[in-house]
Coordinates of C-alpha atoms in Angstrom, one line a residue:
M1 CA -29.7 -80.3 -55.7
R2 CA -31.9 -81.5 -52.9
G3 CA -32.3 -85.1 -51.7
R4 CA -29.6 -86.8 -50.5
L5 CA -25.7 -85.7 -50.8
L6 CA -22.8 -87.9 -51.5
T7 CA -19.5 -87.8 -51.7
V8 CA -18.0 -88.6 -55.5
V9 CA -14.1 -90.4 -55.2
L10 CA -12.8 -90.4 -58.9
V11 CA -9.6 -92.9 -58.6
V12 CA -7.3 -93.4 -61.4
P13 CA -7.5 -97.2 -62.3
A14 CA -4.8 -99.7 -60.8
L15 CA -4.8 -97.6 -57.4
V16 CA -6.3 -98.8 -54.5
V17 CA -8.2 -96.6 -52.0
A18 CA -8.0 -97.2 -48.6
G19 CA -11.2 -97.0 -46.5
C20 CA -9.7 -95.0 -43.7
G21 CA -8.7 -91.6 -43.2
G22 CA -9.7 -88.1 -43.4
L23 CA -12.0 -86.4 -46.5
G24 CA -9.1 -86.2 -48.8
S25 CA -7.2 -88.8 -47.9
D26 CA -6.2 -92.5 -48.5
T27 CA -3.8 -92.1 -51.3
S28 CA -2.3 -88.6 -53.1
D29 CA -4.0 -90.2 -56.0
A30 CA -7.8 -90.5 -55.3
L31 CA -10.0 -87.2 -56.5
V32 CA -12.4 -86.7 -54.0
T33 CA -15.6 -85.0 -54.8
M34 CA -18.1 -83.5 -51.7
G35 CA -21.5 -82.8 -51.3
F36 CA -22.7 -84.4 -54.7
G37 CA -25.5 -86.4 -55.2
L38 CA -26.9 -88.5 -58.4
P39 CA -30.4 -88.4 -57.7
D40 CA -31.5 -88.0 -62.0
E41 CA -30.0 -87.4 -65.0
H42 CA -28.8 -84.3 -64.1
A43 CA -26.0 -85.5 -62.2
T44 CA -25.8 -88.8 -64.2
A45 CA -25.6 -87.6 -67.3
R46 CA -23.3 -84.7 -66.6
V47 CA -20.8 -87.1 -64.8
A48 CA -21.0 -89.5 -67.7
V49 CA -19.7 -86.9 -70.2
F50 CA -16.8 -86.0 -67.6
R51 CA -16.1 -89.8 -67.9
E52 CA -16.5 -90.2 -71.7
A53 CA -14.1 -87.6 -71.7
N54 CA -11.7 -89.0 -68.9
P55 CA -11.7 -92.6 -69.9
G56 CA -8.8 -93.3 -67.3
V57 CA -10.6 -92.2 -64.5
D58 CA -12.7 -94.6 -61.9
L59 CA -15.5 -93.2 -60.6
R60 CA -16.7 -94.6 -57.3
I61 CA -19.6 -93.2 -55.3
T62 CA -20.0 -93.9 -51.6
E63 CA -23.0 -91.8 -49.5
G64 CA -21.3 -89.0 -47.6
A65 CA -23.3 -85.8 -47.0
F66 CA -21.7 -82.4 -46.4
D67 CA -20.8 -81.3 -43.5
E68 CA -19.9 -77.9 -43.2
Q69 CA -18.1 -78.4 -39.5
Q70 CA -16.3 -81.5 -41.6
F71 CA -15.1 -79.8 -44.5
L72 CA -13.9 -76.6 -42.7
S73 CA -11.4 -78.6 -40.4
A74 CA -10.3 -81.0 -42.9
V75 CA -9.2 -78.0 -44.7
A76 CA -7.6 -76.6 -41.6
A77 CA -6.1 -80.0 -41.1
G78 CA -4.7 -79.9 -44.9
D79 CA -6.5 -82.8 -45.5
P80 CA -9.6 -81.2 -47.8
P81 CA -11.4 -83.4 -50.8
D82 CA -10.0 -81.9 -54.0
L83 CA -13.7 -80.6 -54.8
V84 CA -16.6 -79.3 -52.5
Y85 CA -20.4 -78.9 -54.2
A86 CA -22.5 -76.7 -51.4
E87 CA -24.6 -73.8 -51.7
R88 CA -23.1 -70.4 -53.5
R89 CA -24.3 -68.0 -50.4
K90 CA -21.6 -70.6 -48.3
L91 CA -19.1 -70.7 -51.1
G92 CA -18.7 -67.1 -51.2
G93 CA -18.2 -67.1 -47.0
Y94 CA -15.7 -70.1 -48.0
A95 CA -13.5 -67.9 -50.0
A96 CA -13.4 -65.3 -47.9
R97 CA -12.0 -67.3 -45.2
G98 CA -9.5 -68.6 -47.4
A99 CA -11.0 -72.1 -47.3
V100 CA -11.1 -72.5 -51.4
Q101 CA -8.9 -71.6 -53.6
S102 CA -9.2 -68.9 -56.5
L103 CA -10.3 -70.4 -59.8
D104 CA -8.8 -67.3 -61.9
A105 CA -6.0 -69.5 -63.5
C106 CA -8.5 -72.4 -63.9
V107 CA -10.8 -70.7 -66.1
R108 CA -8.5 -68.9 -68.1
E109 CA -6.4 -72.1 -68.8
H110 CA -9.7 -73.8 -70.0
G111 CA -11.0 -70.9 -71.9
V112 CA -14.5 -70.5 -69.5
D113 CA -16.1 -67.2 -70.6
L114 CA -17.7 -66.0 -67.4
G115 CA -20.0 -63.5 -68.9
R116 CA -22.3 -66.5 -69.7
F117 CA -23.1 -66.9 -65.9
R118 CA -25.9 -65.3 -64.2
D119 CA -24.8 -61.7 -62.8
A120 CA -26.4 -63.0 -59.4
A121 CA -25.1 -66.2 -59.6
L122 CA -21.6 -65.3 -60.1
R123 CA -21.4 -62.2 -57.7
Q124 CA -22.1 -64.8 -55.1
V125 CA -18.9 -66.8 -55.6
T126 CA -16.8 -63.9 -56.5
Y127 CA -14.4 -62.4 -53.6
Q128 CA -12.4 -59.5 -54.2
G129 CA -12.3 -59.6 -57.7
G130 CA -11.3 -63.4 -57.6
V131 CA -13.8 -66.3 -58.9
Y132 CA -13.9 -68.8 -56.3
G133 CA -16.5 -70.8 -57.5
L134 CA -18.6 -72.3 -61.0
P135 CA -22.1 -71.6 -60.1
E136 CA -24.7 -75.1 -60.7
F137 CA -28.3 -74.4 -60.6
S138 CA -30.2 -71.3 -60.3
S139 CA -33.6 -71.0 -58.5
V140 CA -35.5 -67.8 -57.9
R141 CA -38.2 -66.9 -55.8
L142 CA -41.8 -66.1 -56.9
M143 CA -45.6 -65.8 -55.7
I144 CA -47.7 -69.1 -56.1
I145 CA -51.7 -68.5 -55.6
N146 CA -54.4 -70.8 -55.1
N147 CA -56.8 -69.5 -57.6
P148 CA -60.3 -71.2 -56.0
V149 CA -59.6 -70.3 -52.8
V150 CA -59.0 -66.7 -53.3
R151 CA -61.8 -66.5 -55.7
A152 CA -64.0 -67.4 -52.9
A153 CA -62.7 -64.8 -50.8
G154 CA -64.5 -62.5 -53.6
L155 CA -60.4 -61.6 -54.7
D156 CA -58.7 -61.5 -57.8
P157 CA -55.6 -63.7 -57.6
A158 CA -54.1 -61.2 -60.4
A159 CA -54.5 -58.6 -57.9
L160 CA -52.7 -60.3 -55.1
S161 CA -49.6 -58.3 -53.8
T162 CA -47.0 -58.4 -51.5
S163 CA -46.5 -54.7 -51.9
D164 CA -49.3 -53.1 -49.6
W165 CA -47.5 -54.3 -46.4
A166 CA -50.2 -52.5 -44.4
G167 CA -53.1 -54.5 -46.5
M168 CA -51.5 -57.4 -46.0
G169 CA -52.7 -58.4 -42.8
A170 CA -56.6 -58.2 -43.7
L171 CA -56.2 -59.9 -46.9
T172 CA -54.5 -62.6 -44.3
D173 CA -57.3 -62.5 -42.6
R174 CA -60.1 -62.7 -45.2
L175 CA -58.0 -65.8 -46.9
K176 CA -57.4 -68.0 -43.7
E177 CA -59.4 -70.6 -41.9
V178 CA -58.8 -70.6 -38.2
G179 CA -61.3 -71.6 -35.2
D180 CA -60.6 -72.0 -31.6
G181 CA -57.0 -71.8 -32.7
R182 CA -57.4 -74.9 -34.7
V183 CA -55.6 -73.7 -38.7
E184 CA -57.6 -75.3 -41.4
R185 CA -56.1 -73.0 -44.2
I186 CA -53.2 -70.8 -44.1
G187 CA -54.3 -67.3 -45.8
F188 CA -50.3 -66.1 -46.5
D189 CA -47.3 -67.8 -45.6
P190 CA -44.8 -65.5 -45.6
K191 CA -42.0 -68.7 -45.6
V192 CA -39.5 -66.9 -42.6
P193 CA -37.5 -67.1 -41.6
E194 CA -36.1 -69.0 -44.7
F195 CA -37.2 -65.7 -46.7
L196 CA -36.1 -62.8 -44.3
P197 CA -33.7 -61.8 -47.1
L198 CA -36.5 -61.5 -49.2
W199 CA -38.5 -59.4 -47.3
A200 CA -35.6 -57.3 -45.7
K201 CA -35.1 -56.5 -49.3
A202 CA -38.4 -55.4 -49.9
N203 CA -38.0 -52.6 -47.5
G204 CA -34.9 -51.2 -48.5
A205 CA -32.6 -53.3 -46.0
E206 CA -29.4 -55.4 -46.9
L207 CA -28.6 -57.9 -44.4
I208 CA -25.1 -58.6 -45.3
G209 CA -22.3 -56.1 -47.0
P210 CA -20.9 -52.4 -45.7
G211 CA -23.4 -50.4 -43.7
A212 CA -25.9 -53.9 -43.2
R213 CA -26.9 -54.0 -39.6
L214 CA -29.5 -56.8 -38.4
D215 CA -31.2 -54.5 -36.0
D216 CA -31.7 -52.1 -38.7
P217 CA -35.4 -50.3 -38.2
R218 CA -36.3 -51.5 -42.1
V219 CA -35.1 -55.3 -41.0
V220 CA -37.0 -55.0 -37.8
E221 CA -40.2 -53.9 -39.1
A222 CA -39.6 -56.6 -42.0
V223 CA -39.5 -59.1 -38.8
R224 CA -42.6 -57.8 -37.3
H225 CA -44.6 -57.8 -40.7
T226 CA -43.8 -61.4 -41.0
T227 CA -44.4 -62.9 -38.1
D228 CA -47.3 -61.0 -37.8
L229 CA -48.7 -62.7 -40.6
V230 CA -48.0 -65.9 -38.8
A231 CA -49.7 -64.6 -35.1
R232 CA -52.6 -64.2 -36.7
Q233 CA -53.1 -67.4 -38.3
G234 CA -53.2 -69.5 -34.6
G235 CA -49.8 -68.4 -33.9
W236 CA -46.6 -70.3 -34.6
A237 CA -47.0 -74.0 -32.9
S238 CA -50.4 -74.3 -34.6
F239 CA -49.2 -72.7 -37.8
K240 CA -46.2 -74.8 -38.2
A241 CA -48.1 -78.0 -37.1
F242 CA -51.0 -77.4 -39.8
R243 CA -48.2 -76.5 -42.5
D244 CA -46.1 -79.6 -41.5
T245 CA -49.3 -82.0 -42.7
F246 CA -49.1 -80.7 -46.1
D247 CA -48.5 -83.3 -48.8
Q248 CA -45.9 -81.1 -50.4
F249 CA -44.4 -83.2 -53.1
G250 CA -47.7 -85.4 -53.6
A251 CA -51.1 -85.3 -55.9
N252 CA -52.5 -83.9 -52.5
N253 CA -50.7 -81.0 -51.6
Q254 CA -51.7 -78.0 -50.7
Y255 CA -53.2 -76.2 -53.5
V256 CA -54.8 -79.2 -54.8
T257 CA -56.6 -79.8 -51.2
G258 CA -57.1 -75.6 -50.4
Q259 CA -55.2 -76.0 -47.4
L260 CA -53.3 -73.1 -48.6
A261 CA -54.2 -69.4 -50.6
A262 CA -51.0 -68.4 -51.5
M263 CA -47.1 -68.1 -50.4
P264 CA -43.7 -66.9 -52.0
M265 CA -41.8 -70.0 -53.2
D266 CA -38.5 -71.2 -54.9
S267 CA -39.1 -71.8 -58.3
W268 CA -37.6 -75.5 -58.5
Y269 CA -41.2 -76.0 -56.8
L270 CA -43.3 -75.4 -60.2
N271 CA -41.6 -78.6 -61.6
T272 CA -42.9 -80.3 -58.2
L273 CA -46.6 -78.9 -59.2
A274 CA -46.4 -79.8 -62.6
T275 CA -45.7 -83.6 -62.1
N276 CA -47.8 -84.2 -59.0
S277 CA -50.7 -81.7 -59.7
P278 CA -50.8 -80.4 -63.4
D279 CA -54.8 -79.3 -62.9
A280 CA -54.2 -77.4 -60.2
D281 CA -55.2 -74.1 -60.5
V282 CA -52.8 -71.3 -59.7
T283 CA -51.2 -68.3 -60.7
I284 CA -47.6 -67.4 -60.5
V285 CA -46.6 -64.4 -60.3
P286 CA -43.3 -62.0 -59.3
F287 CA -42.5 -61.1 -55.9
T288 CA -42.9 -57.6 -55.5
D289 CA -41.3 -54.7 -53.0
R290 CA -43.1 -52.2 -51.0
D291 CA -42.8 -49.7 -54.4
G292 CA -44.3 -52.6 -56.6
R293 CA -40.8 -53.0 -58.4
V294 CA -40.3 -57.0 -58.9
L295 CA -37.8 -58.6 -56.8
T296 CA -36.7 -61.9 -56.4
E297 CA -33.3 -63.5 -54.7
S298 CA -31.4 -66.2 -56.6
G299 CA -30.2 -69.5 -54.8
G300 CA -28.3 -72.5 -55.7
Q301 CA -25.2 -74.5 -55.4
A302 CA -21.7 -73.5 -57.0
W303 CA -18.3 -76.2 -57.5
A304 CA -15.1 -75.1 -55.8
I305 CA -11.7 -76.4 -55.1
P306 CA -10.8 -76.5 -51.5
K307 CA -7.5 -75.2 -50.5
G308 CA -4.9 -77.6 -50.6
A309 CA -6.6 -79.7 -52.6
R310 CA -4.3 -82.5 -53.8
H311 CA -5.3 -82.2 -57.5
P312 CA -6.7 -79.0 -58.7
E313 CA -6.1 -79.6 -62.3
L314 CA -7.8 -82.3 -62.4
A315 CA -10.6 -80.9 -60.1
C316 CA -10.6 -77.7 -62.4
R317 CA -11.5 -80.0 -65.5
F318 CA -14.1 -81.8 -63.7
L319 CA -15.7 -78.8 -62.7
V320 CA -15.8 -76.8 -66.0
T321 CA -17.1 -80.0 -67.5
M322 CA -19.9 -80.0 -65.3
T323 CA -21.0 -76.5 -65.8
D324 CA -20.0 -76.2 -69.4
T325 CA -22.8 -75.1 -71.9
P326 CA -23.2 -78.7 -74.1
T327 CA -22.8 -80.6 -70.4
W328 CA -26.0 -79.5 -69.4
V329 CA -27.8 -79.4 -72.8
T330 CA -26.9 -83.4 -72.8
A331 CA -27.9 -83.6 -69.2
A332 CA -31.3 -81.8 -70.0
T333 CA -32.1 -84.0 -73.2
A334 CA -31.2 -87.0 -71.0
R335 CA -33.6 -85.7 -68.2
R336 CA -36.7 -84.6 -70.6
D337 CA -36.1 -88.7 -72.4
A338 CA -36.5 -90.3 -68.9
L339 CA -39.3 -88.0 -68.2
A340 CA -40.9 -88.8 -71.7
K341 CA -40.7 -92.8 -71.1
A342 CA -42.4 -92.1 -67.5
G343 CA -45.5 -90.1 -69.8
R344 CA -44.1 -86.6 -67.5
P345 CA -43.9 -83.0 -69.1
Y346 CA -40.0 -81.6 -68.7
G347 CA -40.1 -78.1 -67.1
G348 CA -37.0 -77.4 -68.2
T349 CA -33.3 -77.1 -66.1
F350 CA -32.7 -73.7 -64.7
T351 CA -29.0 -73.1 -64.4
G352 CA -26.7 -70.2 -63.3
N353 CA -25.3 -70.6 -67.1
R354 CA -27.4 -68.0 -69.4
E355 CA -25.5 -69.5 -72.7
A356 CA -27.3 -73.1 -71.2
D357 CA -30.3 -72.0 -70.2
E358 CA -31.4 -70.5 -73.9
R359 CA -30.2 -74.0 -75.4
I360 CA -32.5 -75.7 -72.8
F361 CA -35.6 -73.7 -73.5
G362 CA -34.8 -73.3 -77.7
E363 CA -34.1 -77.1 -78.1
V364 CA -35.3 -79.3 -75.4
F365 CA -38.1 -77.9 -73.4
D366 CA -41.1 -80.1 -73.6
P367 CA -43.8 -79.1 -71.0
R368 CA -46.2 -81.4 -73.3
G369 CA -49.4 -78.7 -72.6
N370 CA -48.8 -78.7 -69.0
P371 CA -50.6 -75.4 -68.1
I372 CA -48.5 -75.1 -64.8
L373 CA -45.4 -74.9 -67.0
A374 CA -46.9 -72.7 -69.9
K375 CA -47.7 -70.2 -66.6
G376 CA -44.8 -70.5 -64.5
V377 CA -41.6 -71.4 -66.8
P378 CA -42.0 -67.2 -68.6
V379 CA -42.3 -66.1 -65.1
V380 CA -39.2 -67.6 -64.0
L381 CA -37.2 -67.6 -67.2
S382 CA -38.2 -63.0 -66.8
L383 CA -36.8 -63.1 -63.5
Q384 CA -33.5 -64.9 -63.5
D385 CA -31.5 -61.7 -64.8
K386 CA -33.6 -59.5 -61.9
A387 CA -32.3 -61.8 -59.1
F388 CA -30.1 -60.3 -56.2
A389 CA -27.8 -62.4 -54.1
L390 CA -26.3 -62.1 -50.5
P391 CA -23.1 -61.2 -51.4
P392 CA -19.9 -63.1 -50.0
S393 CA -18.9 -62.9 -46.3
P394 CA -16.3 -64.4 -44.0
A395 CA -19.0 -65.4 -41.8
A396 CA -21.9 -65.7 -43.7
S397 CA -23.2 -69.3 -42.2
E398 CA -23.2 -67.6 -38.8
L399 CA -25.1 -64.6 -40.1
V400 CA -27.6 -67.2 -41.5
R401 CA -28.1 -68.6 -37.9
A402 CA -28.1 -65.3 -36.4
W403 CA -31.2 -63.9 -38.1
E404 CA -33.1 -66.9 -38.5
G405 CA -33.0 -67.4 -34.5
A406 CA -33.8 -64.1 -34.2
V407 CA -36.9 -64.8 -36.3
N408 CA -37.7 -68.1 -34.3
R409 CA -37.7 -66.3 -31.0
V410 CA -40.1 -63.8 -32.5
L411 CA -41.9 -66.7 -33.9
V412 CA -42.6 -68.4 -30.5
G413 CA -43.4 -65.1 -28.8
Q414 CA -39.5 -65.6 -26.8
Q415 CA -38.5 -62.0 -27.7
S416 CA -40.0 -58.6 -29.9
P417 CA -38.6 -58.1 -33.2
E418 CA -36.6 -55.4 -31.9
E419 CA -35.0 -57.2 -29.0
A420 CA -34.0 -60.4 -31.3
M421 CA -32.6 -58.4 -33.9
A422 CA -30.4 -56.4 -31.2
Q423 CA -29.7 -60.0 -30.1
A424 CA -28.5 -60.9 -33.8
Q425 CA -26.4 -58.1 -34.4
R426 CA -24.5 -58.7 -31.3
E427 CA -23.9 -62.4 -32.7
A428 CA -23.0 -61.0 -36.4
E429 CA -20.6 -58.6 -34.9
R430 CA -19.0 -61.5 -32.3
A431 CA -18.9 -63.8 -35.7
L432 CA -17.2 -61.2 -38.0
K433 CA -14.6 -60.6 -35.3
R434 CA -14.1 -63.6 -35.1
V435 CA -13.2 -63.9 -38.9
G436 CA -12.1 -60.6 -39.3
G437 CA -13.9 -59.7 -41.7
R438 CA -17.7 -58.0 -43.1

């Protein structure tokens, strides 16, 4: 989840927890959960379900953001938290490095049907046939197009496509507003370096996996294509400075003000638009590859139990409860009701649990006639089971840093796409050699 990340400490009553030590220290009776926050009913209602089912557990929350290096150091020192909540793409890497435990026995003991989890989400936390995490939220990536801006340029928003790479430069030129190096409208934001896996996949290339290379000509072409789109719009410094002025989470966001024509975006942003600018005139369509096929990337979080956790049985019970279908429905209902009291629509809760989503969107979903939700939610639901996800790698975090750093060097004009991705490949090889995997 976005926002502040907190550390959750569950303590058996009558046991005192000291205020110092490592992530899993203090007493052998404290259950420590790292990286989880309580920003809304999605979290608080599910924690309440666990507490009601486990009245002998006292829940205490203290702030503490998830820190990868701190976590890995704690595991290496034999003093980890009992649960960790992090991005799925990271958890797959932790599994490959032996930093988190297999959940195979846990899911068997609790009768968890892994078939209810979405394939892409489950693949991210599966390593060498074993499951190392249970998926939580699930987002996909799609296109959000500003209709008035595109129509003013004499174009049909529904016809705007990411398939025609050769024509995207001219399209961007037609939609942008840049004068004397000053950006007044972004015509197309390719969202790099963050979305490079999507663009590379659209060009037929993988960034992680057997045979994957960051200097693959298809990856280099994706980097050149996307960074060129930015260069055409004033260059990275001006482009980013202008984009940073967006009121992205407010009523005067870039779609309302006309500061942006189109971009790929994570699906969670639809709820932000629906809440803050329900009358924004947008078209919501899938991202497509160069052959015109629908393409999207899955993202989200998962729960895992670190190696050396003191209370794996209780940790198992906690993560099974948090990702169970009835728990999600309870949380979705609580979220809907809270939003209704504020006069706001409920755009649904997208999870890695297909069964939970079916119930949420069949029983709880309450868009209240919001046009953005009416248009966007069916698109998101149609994409969930079509998504790909980056596979686990022992060096997942290092690989992401390598390719994102490479794209940034191209954006600022420090290197050509070929030079940058060649350097990224060398960095990737060193990282993989250090951890002994692919």
